[in-house]
Structures are given as C-alpha cells and as structure tokens.
Amino acid sequence: MYNFRTDLANERTEIYKKMNNQQDNIDGIETQDENINDQIKVERVKIINENGVKAIGKPVGNYITIDIKNLKIAREEEISNAAKTLTNELRILVKEHINNQDDVLVVGLGNKSVTPDALGPKVVNEIDITRHLLKYVPQYVKEGARPVSAIAPGVLGTTGIETQEILKGIIDNVKPKLLIVIDALASRSINRISSTIQLSDTGIVPGAGVGNARKELSKQSLGIPVIAIGVPTVVELATLVSDGIDIFIDRLQEKAESNEFLNNLQKEDKYEEVKEALNVGEYNMIVTPKEIDDLILNMSSVVARGINFAIQD
Amino acid sequence: MYNFRTDLANERTEIYKKMNNQQDNIDGIETQDENINDQIKVERVKIINENGVKAIGKPVGNYITIDIKNLKIAREEEISNAAKTLTNELRILVKEHINNQDDVLVVGLGNKSVTPDALGPKVVNEIDITRHLLKYVPQYVKEGARPVSAIAPGVLGTTGIETQEILKGIIDNVKPKLLIVIDALASRSINRISSTIQLSDTGIVPGAGVGNARKELSKQSLGIPVIAIGVPTVVELATLVSDGIDIFIDRLQEKAESNEFLNNLQKEDKYEEVKEALNVGEYNMIVTPKEIDDLILNMSSVVARGINFAIQD
Amino acid sequence: MYNFRTDLANERTEIYKKMNNQQDNIDGIETQDENINDQIKVERVKIINENGVKAIGKPVGNYITIDIKNLKIAREEEISNAAKTLTNELRILVKEHINNQDDVLVVGLGNKSVTPDALGPKVVNEIDITRHLLKYVPQYVKEGARPVSAIAPGVLGTTGIETQEILKGIIDNVKPKLLIVIDALASRSINRISSTIQLSDTGIVPGAGVGNARKELSKQSLGIPVIAIGVPTVVELATLVSDGIDIFIDRLQEKAESNEFLNNLQKEDKYEEVKEALNVGEYNMIVTPKEIDDLILNMSSVVARGINFAIQD
Amino acid sequence: MYNFRTDLANERTEIYKKMNNQQDNIDGIETQDENINDQIKVERVKIINENGVKAIGKPVGNYITIDIKNLKIAREEEISNAAKTLTNELRILVKEHINNQDDVLVVGLGNKSVTPDALGPKVVNEIDITRHLLKYVPQYVKEGARPVSAIAPGVLGTTGIETQEILKGIIDNVKPKLLIVIDALASRSINRISSTIQLSDTGIVPGAGVGNARKELSKQSLGIPVIAIGVPTVVELATLVSDGIDIFIDRLQEKAESNEFLNNLQKEDKYEEVKEALNVGEYNMIVTPKEIDDLILNMSSVVARGINFAIQD
C-alpha cells in the first residue's frame, strides 16, 4: 500500500484518485459532501467492501470529516454551530450501534501534559457524567437519561500500561455497550490542524497522531463497538519537509529545469534521508501553529458539546 | 467510636490518650518516635491487635507519620532530605510485602483540576515508569529493575466510575503484586497541611480528604497488599469552627466563666448546628493556606522521589 | 469606625443598620435594589456626602453589587445573562467619566499562581485588546472602536514593586483616560464567594482580599478615574471562626444559657485570640469552596464579557 | 547583510566563515570555547569593532553561548551544573556594568499561555525578589543583599502596549541600574532548541523568537544597561523547509546529479515560495520537540537558579 502519511479517510481518497488519475468514485467507496454553512463542511466516506479497504487501507465502515474554518478565532456562535454539526453526525452513528439507554463510556486518549496531545483528556473534563448519579442519586437525573462514564487513561509512556489493557479491565467491570474514543491525529496538511474532526465507527490506534502507534481499540479487540473522534493537531516535521521537496521538484519540472534523476527521486520516499540530514536527533519534532493552546481549547469545547448532546436526547 | 475528625493514626492516638487521661501506651498499639533532624520527625504507630483497632478505629497494620517543617519555603536540600526519609520508611514496608523484582502499580487518587486534591495525579506524573520498557526495550533498563506502572484514575464525580472498579480491572490485566496509592487527606490540624506524610500498609478510602468517602482500596477488596501514602492538604471548615468553639469554651473554663450548660455542650458534637448557622449552603467549604499551590508542588516532589528510590534499589 | 471585616458597601450598610437598629436609609447613602431575574439581583449604593462616608467607611461614589445564584453550575445561558447585567451597570459608570473613544486600560490585579487570587489575570487574558491594532493596522478594527489595552502587573510578593508604582509608569506612557481594575476581595459571608460582583468608581486597594493591603489605586493617586470590579473569592479563616463564635453565643442567649461575661465578650473582637489558639501559625489560612477552580473560570468569563461589551458599543 | 535566520552570535559566526571559506577569526570578532564537562560547553563571542558588527549584524558587546546536552532528561545534578555555568558567566557580565548593591530588575518576556513562549514568565516566577523586603522588612533580608524586582509584562498581542513602553514607565519609577531580560529565541538548528542559553549585554528585540519583532530593549532605548538571556525554543517551519531543500540540493551535487539551474537556486532565498506552496495560510507555524513542555520546565529552572546566584553573592 502507498504510504499516505495521513489518517484521514477523505485525504487518502483524494491522494489515491490523484495517483491513479481517477475522476470518479473508487470502487468500494461511497462519498458524499455537504456544506453546512460558509464555515463548516461535512465529507462522508463509506467503505463498503474489500476493494475500498485495499484502495485506501482503512477497514469497512463510516468515516465522516467535518471541516471548520477559523476555529482559532471562533466566537461562541461558531463554536456552537460546529458542536451542532458534530452532534448530528455522531447521533446517527451512535443509533446505528446501540439503543437509547445503553451505557456509553467516553475515553480521552493522549497525554494531558503535552499541549497538542491533550485534546482527549480536556474533552473528558467537559463530558456530562451520569452513571454514578443514576446509581446513587437517580432522583437528580432527568428521566430517560443514559448512563455515561468517562476516563482519560494516560499514555503508555506515562503509565507503563497499554491503553488497551487499561480499557479491557474497565470494560469488564463497567460493561458499557459503546466506546466513544477521542484522540489527536497526525495530518499531512497544515490546514487541517485543529480545524478538522474525523468521526468513524471502526476504532482507532492510540498515539498514531504523535508517532507512537499502540494496540488498536476496536470491536475486534474490545468486544464492543468503538466510535472514534479524531482531530489532527500536528504534522510530523519529516512529512512536511518531504512535502516541501516534492513541491520544489514539481516547480522545477514546470520550469523544465528538472532532470531524469530528480524525476526518479520523487517517486521514492525521501523521508528517512531528509530526517537524518536535518539532524532531528533524539527529539520527535512536530509542527503546530503557534496558537495551538487556544485551538485545542476551542476544539475541546466543540467536541465535548457535540458528544454531550449526541448521547442524551 | 469517638468522631476523631482526622485520618492520621498518631493524631487519633493522641486524642484517645487525652480523652482517657492516659499517659502510657494504649493496649494493642506500639508507638515509636524519631527525630531525623531539626526539620524532620518520624512517628511510627503499629496496631497489633483488636484492642488497638477498637481504641482508634484503624485496622491492624503499620502507620508511619513523617512531619516536615517549613515545606512551603523548602529548598532543594530540604526536599531531598524529606524524600530520603520517605524512601527509608517506604522501603521497609515494601520489603515486608513483596520481593525485589515484583511488579508495582502506583495509583494517584484525586482530581487534578482541584488544587488541594491534585497531589496524587501530580506524583504519578513524576514516577519513573519501567514496565513498558522492560516489555518492549529491556536493553534500555538497568539490570534488576522492577516493573513499575502508574495511573491517575480520576474521581467518581468526573468519571462516573468507582475508583475500586477501575483498579480491579487494571489489576486483573496488569497483575501487579503491590499497589502504592497516593491521596489527599483531611487533617484536624492546620499545622499538618502539606507538611505531613502518612504511610500505612492497610489500604485507603479514596476521597476521604475532601468529603466524599468511596469504596475502600485494600488487600481485602483488591486481592493484593495496598500501601497508602496520605498527605493532609485541607481541613474541613466545619471541623475548624467546631475546634474554635471548643478552644473558646476551654478558655472560659480556665477563667471560671463557664457554666453547666456550656460544659455539657462541649461533650456533644456541635458540628451540624454550626455548619448550618454559618450558612455554608451547597458548597463544600475547605480551609487551606493561601500558598497551597506551592505546597502541593513541593510535596509532590518529595513523595515522587521518595517512591522512585524506595522501589528501585 | 466599626471593623466591618467586609469590603462590600451593601454588606456594610446592612451591618450598620443592624448595629444601630435602623430600618430606613442612612443619611448620606442612597440605595436601590432590582431583581433582574430569578438568578440575578442588583443592589446600588450611592454615597453622596461625608455622613455616608463616616457611616460605612467608604468614599463618596457609586457602589453596585450584582448577585448571581448557582454560578458554580452555570451554563452558557446564565453566564451570558450575568455578563449582560454587568455590561449594563458598567456602561453607565464608564459614560459618567469618559467619552466614547477615550482610551481605557484594564488592569487585572492578583497572583495568577494562587487559584483564588487569579481572577484578575484570567480576565485580562480574555479582554479584547484594540490599542495596538488601532496604532499599527487600523484597517482591521471596526470603525469607532475605542483603544483598549490590558495588563496583569503581578503582586508585590512576586514582583517586589508596588502595583501603584507599576501603573503610574504605564499611565505616564500609555496615557489612558480611565482605569478598569479587577481584583479578588474578601467577604464576610461564604455565600458571596464567587457569586457576587461589586462595581465602584472610587478605586481599590490591591490585595485587600487576601490579607495584604497595598497602596490604593484611585483618581487621587493615579490622576485618572478608576472603576473597580471586585469579586469575593475567599473568606479569611479567622473571620469565619469569629463569626462562628458569635453565632454560638447568640444561640446560648436565645436559650437563656449565656452569662454576663459571655455577653460582654461578644462586644469585643475575639479575632486575635482565636487566631492564636487555632495555631494558624505562619500560614495565611483562607476558606474557599472546593469548587473554587471552576467558580473562578465561570466568573472570569462573566467579568471579561461584561467589560468587553460595556467599553465598545 | 546575509539573511542568517538565527539570533545566535556563534551560529552567525560559523555561517559567515563557511560562506567566506574562512578558517581563522573574523576581524573585529574574538571567540573562545570552553568545555565545562561532557554535557556543557561554553562559546564566548566578543564583537569589538564595526568590522565585527558588519560581518554578523550584531552590535559591539559580549555574546556567550552555553550548550547543554540532554536537558530533556536532565536530573537534578545536571540542572544544577548547568545553572552554575550560567551563574559564572552572568556574574562576570553583571560586574562589568554595575556595583554590588545596585538595583536589578529582571524582565520575563513572552506569552505565558503559549508553551514555547512561556520561558520568560516562568523564570520570573522563580526569581528571589528582595526589593520589597529591603524596603518594608529589611530585618528579614541577609545583610548586603541587592534589591531585586521582577516583572512579566506580557506581549503586545495580549496587552496592546509595546513592552518598551511598559518598561520605560517602570524604570522611571523603580530606577533599577540594570535590566536582565529573558526571552524565547528562534534558532536555525533543531539541535539548539531548549538546550542552548545565549547571554549578551547588548539588549534584545522582544518576540523575535516567535515571528513578531518589536521595539528593542537596550541601553540606547531605556537608559540603563540590558543583559539579555535568550533561549531558542522554536524553529520557524519555513526556515526548516528551506534548510531541507538546501541539504537536498547538496546531496544532488555530491552525486553530480545537480544542474546549473539548481546551483543558482541555492544561492537565492527560496523561503517565500516554499512557504506559500506549503499553504501555511494564516497560521504562524512553528517546529518544536513533542517534549517542549518538559524542556521549558527544566530550562526555566536552570535560568532562574543561574540568575538568583549570579546577582546575590
């Protein structure tokens, strides 16, 4: 499979089509776009069979991408609109998998002490928890409320325990019917950083966004359906430099200043060589907007509200 | 049993002796004091039988209290000395229960978003984790290192899940041989706030320090020994006001200005009435030093270093 | 003057009337109450002459108290209503002192590292700053916008410089026409904590809320009018214990169980003795709700929005 | 002048020599290297006349670069050694400009809410302040102590006021004899991020490190000598991509696969074109290690301790 260097299904679909000079839909993949308003756009990708799986390397299921412009400077109204869009899309996915009063566990992946990785734990802080109230003081909860619990289990580097192991144990004891998992993702494109939300019902691989892929969280590994909400918050430096060189060779070709050797180079992956040459050393370098702290704050508001309204009618 | 309004075994021992006008040791309780230096004092209380249990309402086991003066303004040297004292006491307790290379899980109780309750999560952040390294890259770990993992599971109010339920599941999957649990405690005395560390090997009731007692974490409930490290970070307001009135009546008695009615009053618990009269309302009022943020920082350094050295020789 | 142990003009007015068994208005003081809705109440106190000044120990000027119920659990709607109430009251005060396009400097007093003292710096973070835009890129600012700047100067204990000295220098260079100063206050009543906003146009003494009164910020000392926005976030422990004892003696008197000595005691100030007896020691003990972190967050949203709308039409 | 894209004097010296194929010292610039230990290296650059100024575009004065390896994983001992090295270098600079008991004002530039820009405010939090003690309670201060004050004035974007304007006013009132200014810098090299400290006595331009150069702080503009302590915490994305392409062309040349056009390209600045092509858009993209939060913590400890010991003997 091609090294897409992105987790987003719609980005992979675009790259696949461009690489194959294909205009129409890929076999096995249904896509649908909707402009909610000037600021918000929804792209739905549905992988329906193995052809689709092979094409873009993602399992059968639903992938919904919500794009929000200018989230950095968003005010209350735009944050509220973005949250409503997430609520609408998420509600449909939830209803596909569980009933109205089934127990939901919300899981915020990521390391709360690393700003661009802290989205999951921040969202968990804002989730309206009802499970303990329904158990101990049901009179304080609106009738018909669904039991909701939430946890931020930390990352392997700070706990020493695979997230999968932690969640397996909790699921055995709490017995939720559905997991909603929030995580930071890596994107290929700077433009997507903290302005995109990807929803899917096929699970997630924790830490993929910050260079440390772990054991997957999915129905297969955990026994209950897993809806993942992923938000790109970083681009890996090496990816970006590699892209920069691609663009550079493209320009040379346009000006007919390229040569055989350069043209061949572009077809290979110059990732490792550039990484080494830039002397990135022991650090895992990431690219973020300077305003990442504010973006994460706004985005966690959008995601938390989107979930709160989607799981309680 | 008397309402001691303190979790500290040595405070309870003192109160019991004072109430019973007793000078010598309580039957079933052994005590030993040691001055480490001008700043640090260690008091060891060992409850050896049911008489001791009845007297102060704590289970059979070891209770060690370390007092550190002036921690608010502590410099590197004092923090280091305090950590060494904790290491020495903790190492003995650990060796009583497990072998050199047995797996240890460190648990930081409390809510990281509530300053005086954030000690546990802050300590977890500074624990040297080795379990994942021993599993995936053992060549990077010093020979003979013990597998250590750590988690901050949150509190019932933010997760909707009893801490006991979360830990049971993790223990089933990770299979540690010992739990070291850190929590914020309530103290009766303002002087103890964030200058005292209580160690015990009899488990802990999470949230007791901030007015929300939960299901206990102990060998009985979890199947493995539990060493608790408790640090008083708050005094409940109602406790303090009640104490203030006790002191006030004592002064009146000294000046022979008290009366029969007042003397009887003092034997009862005026807690509820005062609480109501001060109109504390829906809030759970706590008393802390204004410098609580700095104290918690210094204390979490002491506890984390104390643990790190005690569990790896 | 009586030791009111509160900074709030309306609390002082009540205490004065109670102490003098007075039902009607105090000479030199005009008061007016308004219920905005079920949750929000406004009390306006206007001191118009020296009689009023003498009675409650506050300078001639306007004192407006806004009470907000249940701010801890406030949702977007209530926060928005509370902010609108502040906007309406503040706008009137601002118009009394300066013109539409006059320069305003917003000052957030307090120590951002001490939770209950961090309100001022948090509000400053959310103020819409326009002064630099009007100077460097006026095309990006709405026509008719007022130049607004903001600063959180820190506290004497962390800067070594009196806030007055810092502000004098900045005023000399920036030349604003009005100062809006936000600070944490001490209240006598637990109920007021982070649910009350006091507005006045007579200046402020920084740090009065947390036991360290500094040089006043006022038209007299700084040369320009100063509107102060004060929010009670703590009660001093000694105040509360003293109140507890007062209440206790009141109850005894009701039950006719008091005596001559007790009755005399109540007329004096038992503050120091109790403080000493409780062994508060070197710490400056404060009383706050356990939920202070959330309360401060909600309150800083209310105050920042209230200011932003009041100073730009 | 060549666009060096780095603020570090020693980096500029290296680049200048490389560009001019020069082995020996540049006229007007004296350099001296010292290895303190395995981990720490000091490079001293002294610009002594206009030839030096012209060569590397920095004013006459002292520039000292301290390099610290592995600061991310530094333990107490290494942090302490790094701080001592800073103390030694800083003490010499301070003595060149003021006397033993002259007043010093420490200024932490940067925005405390933007992680890689928060170094200055974090250092200020740890400076030992004595000015107010010497003024109000001199009996509590060691004899011979120097008056030290400190402030974190914020950045233009959050205050609306030029840092220079704020400091001018404070200097007029506080009348210090020396300013020590701490700021985050941009570096050309990823390796330098948060592992390098540059000291100089020629002042600083705030915000240069994060793309918003402001009015300079120097003896010329403020009337008192200014020692700047700069720490590179970010690399601008465009710089890095540009470097990546340079390296890429270098490799092509080594393999004799380059051409005339490419060789010419390399002599120009491809910065803007690449920036545009990567579609960086409205965001100011920065490159940091994922571990930036920890690095900033360790570095602020090093800088604060280094200053505290250097300014009080």
mmCIF file of C-alpha atoms in Angstrom, chain A residues 105 111-113 121 124-125 127 129-132 135-136 148-153 156-162 164-166 168-170 172-174 214-215, chain B residues 105 111-113 121 124-125 127 129-132 135-136 148-153 156-162 164-166 168-170 172-174 214-215:
data_model
loop_
_atom_site.group_PDB
_atom_site.id
_atom_site.type_symbol
_atom_site.label_atom_id
_atom_site.label_comp_id
_atom_site.label_asym_id
_atom_site.label_seq_id
_atom_site.Cartn_x
_atom_site.Cartn_y
_atom_site.Cartn_z
ATOM 1 C CA LEU A 105 -18.010 5.075 28.089
ATOM 2 C CA ASN A 111 -1.056 12.968 27.383
ATOM 3 C CA LYS A 112 -2.554 15.916 29.213
ATOM 4 C CA SER A 113 0.912 17.410 29.845
ATOM 5 C CA PRO A 121 -8.183 14.483 28.444
ATOM 6 C CA VAL A 124 -13.247 14.153 29.129
ATOM 7 C CA ASN A 125 -13.200 17.001 31.678
ATOM 8 C CA ILE A 127 -18.347 15.399 29.441
ATOM 9 C CA ILE A 129 -21.229 12.190 33.552
ATOM 10 C CA THR A 130 -24.430 10.450 34.706
ATOM 11 C CA ARG A 131 -23.522 6.851 35.533
ATOM 12 C CA HIS A 132 -22.748 7.493 39.216
ATOM 13 C CA LYS A 135 -26.584 4.595 40.537
ATOM 14 C CA TYR A 136 -26.517 6.605 43.769
ATOM 15 C CA VAL A 148 -22.405 7.949 30.750
ATOM 16 C CA SER A 149 -18.968 7.492 32.240
ATOM 17 C CA ALA A 150 -15.594 8.863 31.071
ATOM 18 C CA ILE A 151 -11.913 8.271 31.597
ATOM 19 C CA ALA A 152 -8.563 9.653 30.459
ATOM 20 C CA PRO A 153 -6.305 6.611 30.827
ATOM 21 C CA LEU A 156 1.969 4.129 27.583
ATOM 22 C CA GLY A 157 4.958 6.398 28.209
ATOM 23 C CA THR A 158 3.496 7.775 31.433
ATOM 24 C CA THR A 159 1.595 4.726 32.730
ATOM 25 C CA GLY A 160 3.703 1.790 31.532
ATOM 26 C CA ILE A 161 0.432 0.071 30.596
ATOM 27 C CA GLU A 162 -1.059 -0.351 27.109
ATOM 28 C CA GLN A 164 -5.921 -1.470 25.502
ATOM 29 C CA GLU A 165 -5.081 -3.318 28.743
ATOM 30 C CA ILE A 166 -6.491 -0.478 30.886
ATOM 31 C CA LYS A 168 -10.242 -4.049 28.763
ATOM 32 C CA GLY A 169 -10.256 -4.133 32.557
ATOM 33 C CA ILE A 170 -12.605 -1.176 32.878
ATOM 34 C CA ASP A 172 -15.101 -5.894 32.117
ATOM 35 C CA ASN A 173 -16.212 -4.098 35.271
ATOM 36 C CA VAL A 174 -18.316 -1.200 33.916
ATOM 37 C CA ARG A 214 -0.139 1.326 20.012
ATOM 38 C CA LYS A 215 -2.514 -1.664 20.092
ATOM 39 C CA LEU B 105 1.434 -0.266 40.373
ATOM 40 C CA ASN B 111 -8.952 15.311 40.905
ATOM 41 C CA LYS B 112 -6.144 17.037 39.031
ATOM 42 C CA SER B 113 -8.348 20.093 38.377
ATOM 43 C CA PRO B 121 -2.075 12.887 39.831
ATOM 44 C CA VAL B 124 2.072 9.952 39.169
ATOM 45 C CA ASN B 125 3.497 12.380 36.583
ATOM 46 C CA ILE B 127 7.085 8.352 38.852
ATOM 47 C CA ILE B 129 7.863 4.045 34.798
ATOM 48 C CA THR B 130 9.687 0.871 33.695
ATOM 49 C CA ARG B 131 7.023 -1.751 32.930
ATOM 50 C CA HIS B 132 6.686 -0.866 29.227
ATOM 51 C CA LYS B 135 8.442 -5.366 27.964
ATOM 52 C CA TYR B 136 9.428 -3.660 24.698
ATOM 53 C CA VAL B 148 6.676 -0.143 37.685
ATOM 54 C CA SER B 149 3.476 1.230 36.187
ATOM 55 C CA ALA B 150 1.333 4.167 37.323
ATOM 56 C CA ILE B 151 -2.129 5.575 36.789
ATOM 57 C CA ALA B 152 -4.270 8.524 37.896
ATOM 58 C CA PRO B 153 -7.783 7.089 37.563
ATOM 59 C CA LEU B 156 -16.121 9.329 40.821
ATOM 60 C CA GLY B 157 -17.507 12.802 40.140
ATOM 61 C CA THR B 158 -15.557 13.183 36.897
ATOM 62 C CA THR B 159 -15.514 9.566 35.663
ATOM 63 C CA GLY B 160 -18.836 8.167 36.889
ATOM 64 C CA ILE B 161 -16.928 5.018 37.872
ATOM 65 C CA GLU B 162 -15.852 3.938 41.378
ATOM 66 C CA GLN B 164 -12.265 0.491 43.020
ATOM 67 C CA GLU B 165 -13.970 -0.702 39.795
ATOM 68 C CA ILE B 166 -11.305 0.938 37.627
ATOM 69 C CA LYS B 168 -9.940 -4.026 39.818
ATOM 70 C CA GLY B 169 -9.984 -4.171 36.031
ATOM 71 C CA ILE B 170 -6.454 -2.866 35.664
ATOM 72 C CA ASP B 172 -6.782 -8.204 36.520
ATOM 73 C CA ASN B 173 -4.906 -7.281 33.332
ATOM 74 C CA VAL B 174 -1.597 -5.896 34.635
ATOM 75 C CA ARG B 214 -15.726 5.982 48.439
ATOM 76 C CA LYS B 215 -15.237 2.202 48.416
#
